[in-house]
Amino acid sequence: MITLYEGAFAKVNLTLDVLGKREDGYHDIKGVMQTISLRDDVEIDIGTGKPWELHCDKEGIPTDETNLAWKAAKLFFDATGKDPDGVEIRITKRIPAQAGLGGGSADAAAVLRALNRHYDSPFSLPALAELGGTIGSDVPFCTLCGTAMAEGRGERLKKMPDIPECIFVVCKPEFSVSTPELYARIDRKAIAKRPDHVAMEKAILSGNLNEIAGNLCNVFDPVVTEEHLELNYIKSIFNSYGAIGSQMTGSGSAVYCMTDSFEYAAVICNMLKENYPMVFIAKSV
């Protein structure tokens, strides 16, 4: 039996726009994604000689074939035709679920990377990311990591230069948001402000952190905030204690801020953690 280890890194959306509904029922999106150091840890035993198993240290996470990490392992072995003779996956969970941080996709991507490396890389990294897109829209980006523009359902990626190193504070409130319901609501709304992707790309290319933070924009943010005003409170704490930009990530409900100082991040974290147990400090990766 062989044990593989891989980190599964969360993502945040620097920009996110919804362009319209597709014939297949999905929506076309466009946005810049960024990997941060908040991570799950994934261990994979190969050659257990037993039926497949998946274990997670957090309650409420599926531990059967519906889990994206399980799906990723099955996808890899189906695509390569290899027989692992039993698989056991163990996930140590730190990325909050239903947060817009891509935790399940990150776990799946970690499984794909670990298996691909173990079997002498039958897939290039872009090909592995494309394979992952068949099980989840965020899996391709979580496979590649770094900074990238995502289009289509999120599976079409354009790699971008890494943003300057900075500190993120991520806060996950207790409530969660149904992504399908949120898409249905945004279909009925006129979107008042959309991301300026030209400005964001220019800011990233120039390595100007303040301009990157100034161009954060997620069309879902105001839609969720109008029903959950506590997001404004969290952002007010961010902005009062040194954040250079803040917004919700994905379809929520986690919100994050960017700062160029760990000291500011620590103060923000301390101000929030009494009311919000799920507050994390992370770096860009």
Short mmCIF file of C-alpha atoms in Angstrom, two decimals:
data_model
loop_
_atom_site.label_atom_id
_atom_site.label_comp_id
_atom_site.label_asym_id
_atom_site.label_seq_id
_atom_site.Cartn_x
_atom_site.Cartn_y
_atom_site.Cartn_z
CA MET A 1 0.00 0.00 0.00
CA ILE A 2 1.20 3.52 -0.88
CA THR A 3 0.03 6.77 0.75
CA LEU A 4 -0.03 10.03 -1.22
CA TYR A 5 -0.28 13.51 0.31
CA GLU A 6 -1.51 16.71 -1.31
CA GLY A 7 -2.66 20.17 -0.20
CA ALA A 8 -6.06 21.38 -1.39
CA PHE A 9 -6.03 25.19 -1.59
CA ALA A 10 -9.06 27.49 -1.39
CA LYS A 11 -9.83 30.09 -4.04
CA VAL A 12 -11.34 33.56 -3.93
CA ASN A 13 -12.93 35.48 -6.78
CA LEU A 14 -11.25 38.82 -7.42
CA THR A 15 -13.90 39.49 -10.04
CA LEU A 16 -17.03 37.57 -10.98
CA ASP A 17 -19.61 38.42 -13.63
CA VAL A 18 -22.60 36.42 -14.84
CA LEU A 19 -23.04 36.86 -18.59
CA GLY A 20 -26.23 34.86 -19.17
CA LYS A 21 -27.92 31.48 -19.03
CA ARG A 22 -26.85 28.77 -21.45
CA GLU A 23 -28.96 26.20 -23.29
CA ASP A 24 -27.53 23.46 -21.06
CA GLY A 25 -28.93 25.19 -17.96
CA TYR A 26 -25.58 26.48 -16.72
CA HIS A 27 -24.55 30.14 -16.79
CA ASP A 28 -21.65 31.71 -18.63
CA ILE A 29 -19.40 33.53 -16.19
CA LYS A 30 -16.24 35.58 -16.42
CA GLY A 31 -13.92 36.36 -13.56
CA VAL A 32 -10.45 36.35 -12.08
CA MET A 33 -9.75 33.64 -9.52
CA GLN A 34 -6.94 33.62 -6.97
CA THR A 35 -5.55 30.75 -4.87
CA ILE A 36 -5.00 31.43 -1.17
CA SER A 37 -3.12 29.43 1.44
CA LEU A 38 -6.21 28.32 3.42
CA ARG A 39 -6.16 24.59 2.71
CA ASP A 40 -7.53 21.12 3.34
CA ASP A 41 -5.12 18.20 3.53
CA VAL A 42 -5.82 15.13 1.41
CA GLU A 43 -4.28 11.67 1.94
CA ILE A 44 -4.84 8.82 -0.51
CA ASP A 45 -4.04 5.18 0.18
CA ILE A 46 -3.64 3.14 -3.02
CA GLY A 47 -3.63 -0.66 -3.01
CA THR A 48 -5.71 -1.20 0.12
CA GLY A 49 -7.19 -4.39 -1.32
CA LYS A 50 -10.58 -3.29 0.04
CA PRO A 51 -13.65 -1.48 -1.31
CA TRP A 52 -13.19 2.25 -1.77
CA GLU A 53 -13.59 4.45 1.32
CA LEU A 54 -13.60 8.18 2.03
CA HIS A 55 -13.28 9.77 5.46
CA CYS A 56 -13.53 13.41 6.51
CA ASP A 57 -12.94 14.90 9.95
CA LYS A 58 -15.86 17.33 9.58
CA GLU A 59 -19.51 16.30 9.92
CA GLY A 60 -21.88 17.03 7.07
CA ILE A 61 -19.39 16.28 4.29
CA PRO A 62 -20.50 13.35 2.09
CA THR A 63 -18.22 10.32 2.39
CA ASP A 64 -19.55 8.29 -0.53
CA GLU A 65 -19.29 8.44 -4.31
CA THR A 66 -21.10 11.82 -4.35
CA ASN A 67 -18.02 13.52 -2.87
CA LEU A 68 -16.02 15.35 -5.55
CA ALA A 69 -12.77 13.86 -4.28
CA TRP A 70 -14.17 10.34 -4.79
CA LYS A 71 -15.45 11.36 -8.23
CA ALA A 72 -11.99 12.71 -9.11
CA ALA A 73 -10.28 9.45 -8.17
CA LYS A 74 -12.78 7.42 -10.20
CA LEU A 75 -12.41 9.82 -13.13
CA PHE A 76 -8.63 9.48 -13.09
CA PHE A 77 -8.64 5.68 -12.98
CA ASP A 78 -11.36 5.43 -15.64
CA ALA A 79 -9.40 7.78 -17.91
CA THR A 80 -6.09 5.94 -17.48
CA GLY A 81 -7.47 2.42 -17.31
CA LYS A 82 -5.33 1.71 -14.23
CA ASP A 83 -6.54 -0.50 -11.37
CA PRO A 84 -5.58 0.88 -7.94
CA ASP A 85 -6.70 -2.30 -6.12
CA GLY A 86 -8.58 -0.34 -3.49
CA VAL A 87 -8.56 3.35 -2.54
CA GLU A 88 -8.99 5.14 0.77
CA ILE A 89 -9.21 8.95 0.81
CA ARG A 90 -8.88 10.97 4.04
CA ILE A 91 -9.67 14.69 4.09
CA THR A 92 -8.69 17.03 6.89
CA LYS A 93 -11.11 19.91 6.39
CA ARG A 94 -10.27 23.54 7.07
CA ILE A 95 -11.98 25.27 4.14
CA PRO A 96 -15.58 26.03 5.19
CA ALA A 97 -18.30 24.38 3.13
CA GLN A 98 -20.93 26.42 1.24
CA ALA A 99 -18.70 29.46 1.40
CA GLY A 100 -17.72 30.24 -2.21
CA LEU A 101 -14.15 29.15 -1.46
CA GLY A 102 -14.16 26.05 -3.67
CA GLY A 103 -13.41 23.56 -0.89
CA GLY A 104 -14.91 20.49 -2.56
CA SER A 105 -13.34 21.40 -5.88
CA ALA A 106 -9.97 21.92 -4.18
CA ASP A 107 -10.16 18.43 -2.66
CA ALA A 108 -10.98 16.93 -6.07
CA ALA A 109 -8.12 18.84 -7.68
CA ALA A 110 -5.71 17.63 -4.99
CA VAL A 111 -6.72 14.03 -5.71
CA LEU A 112 -6.12 14.54 -9.44
CA ARG A 113 -2.69 16.12 -8.90
CA ALA A 114 -1.57 13.46 -6.41
CA LEU A 115 -2.64 10.54 -8.59
CA ASN A 116 -1.20 12.11 -11.74
CA ARG A 117 2.16 12.63 -10.04
CA HIS A 118 2.20 9.11 -8.61
CA TYR A 119 1.54 7.54 -12.01
CA ASP A 120 4.34 9.52 -13.74
CA SER A 121 2.13 12.30 -15.10
CA PRO A 122 0.07 10.72 -17.88
CA PHE A 123 -1.65 14.11 -18.16
CA SER A 124 -0.09 17.54 -18.51
CA LEU A 125 -1.38 20.00 -15.91
CA PRO A 126 -3.69 21.77 -18.43
CA ALA A 127 -5.02 18.37 -19.61
CA LEU A 128 -5.57 17.32 -16.00
CA ALA A 129 -7.47 20.55 -15.37
CA GLU A 130 -9.61 19.92 -18.46
CA LEU A 131 -10.35 16.41 -17.20
CA GLY A 132 -11.42 17.84 -13.84
CA GLY A 133 -13.88 20.14 -15.57
CA THR A 134 -16.14 17.17 -16.26
CA ILE A 135 -16.97 16.86 -12.54
CA GLY A 136 -17.09 20.51 -11.43
CA SER A 137 -16.75 24.03 -12.83
CA ASP A 138 -14.15 25.15 -10.25
CA VAL A 139 -12.06 21.97 -10.44
CA PRO A 140 -9.96 23.14 -13.43
CA PHE A 141 -8.83 26.32 -11.67
CA CYS A 142 -8.23 24.50 -8.38
CA THR A 143 -6.05 22.05 -10.32
CA LEU A 144 -3.91 24.81 -11.86
CA CYS A 145 -3.87 27.25 -8.89
CA GLY A 146 -2.32 30.73 -8.94
CA THR A 147 -4.12 33.58 -10.71
CA ALA A 148 -6.30 33.04 -13.78
CA MET A 149 -9.19 34.44 -15.79
CA ALA A 150 -12.04 31.91 -15.97
CA GLU A 151 -14.76 31.90 -18.62
CA GLY A 152 -17.53 29.60 -19.83
CA ARG A 153 -18.78 27.64 -16.81
CA GLY A 154 -15.40 28.39 -15.26
CA GLU A 155 -13.56 25.67 -17.17
CA ARG A 156 -11.89 27.94 -19.78
CA LEU A 157 -8.82 29.39 -18.11
CA LYS A 158 -6.24 31.99 -19.08
CA LYS A 159 -3.23 31.95 -16.75
CA MET A 160 -2.22 35.37 -15.46
CA PRO A 161 0.86 36.65 -13.61
CA ASP A 162 0.85 36.05 -9.88
CA ILE A 163 -0.47 38.98 -7.90
CA PRO A 164 1.94 40.63 -5.44
CA GLU A 165 2.11 38.75 -2.16
CA CYS A 166 -0.61 39.98 0.16
CA ILE A 167 -2.66 38.91 3.15
CA PHE A 168 -6.30 37.83 2.97
CA VAL A 169 -8.70 37.71 5.90
CA VAL A 170 -11.64 35.41 5.16
CA CYS A 171 -14.81 35.42 7.28
CA LYS A 172 -17.57 32.82 6.88
CA PRO A 173 -20.82 33.85 8.61
CA GLU A 174 -23.18 31.18 9.89
CA PHE A 175 -25.67 31.43 7.04
CA SER A 176 -25.13 29.79 3.66
CA VAL A 177 -26.58 30.57 0.25
CA SER A 178 -28.15 28.22 -2.30
CA THR A 179 -26.17 28.73 -5.51
CA PRO A 180 -29.03 27.67 -7.85
CA GLU A 181 -31.44 30.04 -6.07
CA LEU A 182 -28.91 32.86 -6.29
CA TYR A 183 -28.47 32.35 -10.03
CA ALA A 184 -32.25 32.36 -10.41
CA ARG A 185 -32.45 35.65 -8.52
CA ILE A 186 -29.71 37.29 -10.55
CA ASP A 187 -31.48 36.21 -13.76
CA ARG A 188 -34.40 38.39 -12.66
CA LYS A 189 -32.30 41.41 -11.71
CA ALA A 190 -30.69 44.25 -13.58
CA ILE A 191 -27.02 44.13 -12.62
CA ALA A 192 -26.07 47.65 -11.54
CA LYS A 193 -22.30 47.21 -11.51
CA ARG A 194 -20.18 44.71 -13.39
CA PRO A 195 -16.45 44.05 -13.03
CA ASP A 196 -14.04 46.05 -15.15
CA HIS A 197 -11.92 43.15 -16.34
CA VAL A 198 -9.72 45.38 -18.50
CA ALA A 199 -8.79 47.42 -15.43
CA MET A 200 -8.27 44.31 -13.31
CA GLU A 201 -6.00 42.70 -15.91
CA LYS A 202 -4.02 45.94 -16.21
CA ALA A 203 -3.63 46.09 -12.42
CA ILE A 204 -2.45 42.48 -12.25
CA LEU A 205 -0.01 42.94 -15.14
CA SER A 206 1.45 46.03 -13.47
CA GLY A 207 1.62 44.31 -10.07
CA ASN A 208 -0.24 47.18 -8.39
CA LEU A 209 -1.88 45.70 -5.29
CA ASN A 210 -3.94 48.79 -4.48
CA GLU A 211 -5.39 48.87 -7.98
CA ILE A 212 -6.16 45.14 -7.80
CA ALA A 213 -7.97 45.69 -4.50
CA GLY A 214 -9.76 48.73 -5.93
CA ASN A 215 -11.17 46.67 -8.81
CA LEU A 216 -12.63 43.82 -6.76
CA CYS A 217 -16.19 43.23 -7.98
CA ASN A 218 -18.63 40.32 -7.67
CA VAL A 219 -22.14 40.70 -9.10
CA PHE A 220 -23.47 38.27 -6.49
CA ASP A 221 -22.26 40.42 -3.59
CA PRO A 222 -25.06 43.03 -3.52
CA VAL A 223 -27.72 40.39 -4.22
CA VAL A 224 -26.71 38.41 -1.12
CA THR A 225 -26.02 41.49 0.99
CA GLU A 226 -29.52 42.90 0.52
CA GLU A 227 -30.90 39.86 2.37
CA HIS A 228 -27.98 39.45 4.79
CA LEU A 229 -26.97 42.89 5.98
CA GLU A 230 -24.41 41.45 8.38
CA LEU A 231 -22.05 41.24 5.39
CA ASN A 232 -21.94 45.04 5.52
CA TYR A 233 -20.97 44.84 9.18
CA ILE A 234 -18.12 42.42 8.41
CA LYS A 235 -16.91 44.66 5.60
CA SER A 236 -17.07 47.70 7.89
CA ILE A 237 -14.69 45.92 10.29
CA PHE A 238 -12.41 45.09 7.37
CA ASN A 239 -12.37 48.66 6.14
CA SER A 240 -11.97 50.22 9.60
CA TYR A 241 -8.83 48.26 10.40
CA GLY A 242 -6.61 48.47 7.36
CA ALA A 243 -8.20 46.55 4.47
CA ILE A 244 -7.42 47.92 1.01
CA GLY A 245 -10.38 46.10 -0.60
CA SER A 246 -13.12 43.62 0.31
CA GLN A 247 -15.99 41.64 -1.16
CA MET A 248 -17.85 38.33 -1.10
CA THR A 249 -16.29 35.36 -2.90
CA GLY A 250 -18.18 33.15 -5.36
CA SER A 251 -21.85 32.79 -4.51
CA GLY A 252 -21.04 33.26 -0.83
CA SER A 253 -21.42 33.39 1.95
CA ALA A 254 -17.75 34.00 2.84
CA VAL A 255 -16.42 37.53 2.51
CA TYR A 256 -12.77 38.47 2.41
CA CYS A 257 -10.51 41.48 2.49
CA MET A 258 -7.03 42.16 1.18
CA THR A 259 -4.34 43.94 3.17
CA ASP A 260 -0.63 44.46 2.71
CA SER A 261 0.09 44.01 6.43
CA PHE A 262 -0.09 40.91 8.62
CA GLU A 263 -0.51 43.22 11.63
CA TYR A 264 -3.67 44.73 10.14
CA ALA A 265 -4.93 41.24 9.28
CA ALA A 266 -4.38 40.08 12.87
CA VAL A 267 -6.32 43.05 14.25
CA ILE A 268 -9.20 42.42 11.82
CA CYS A 269 -9.25 38.75 12.78
CA ASN A 270 -9.35 39.59 16.49
CA MET A 271 -12.19 42.08 15.97
CA LEU A 272 -14.31 39.47 14.17
CA LYS A 273 -13.60 36.17 15.88
CA GLU A 274 -15.85 36.76 18.90
CA ASN A 275 -18.94 36.88 16.68
CA TYR A 276 -17.62 34.81 13.77
CA PRO A 277 -15.73 31.63 14.73
CA MET A 278 -14.77 30.91 11.11
CA VAL A 279 -12.22 33.67 10.45
CA PHE A 280 -8.96 32.83 8.69
CA ILE A 281 -5.76 34.63 7.74
CA ALA A 282 -4.22 33.45 4.49
CA LYS A 283 -1.63 34.50 1.92
CA SER A 284 -1.87 34.60 -1.84
CA VAL A 285 -0.41 31.44 -3.39
#
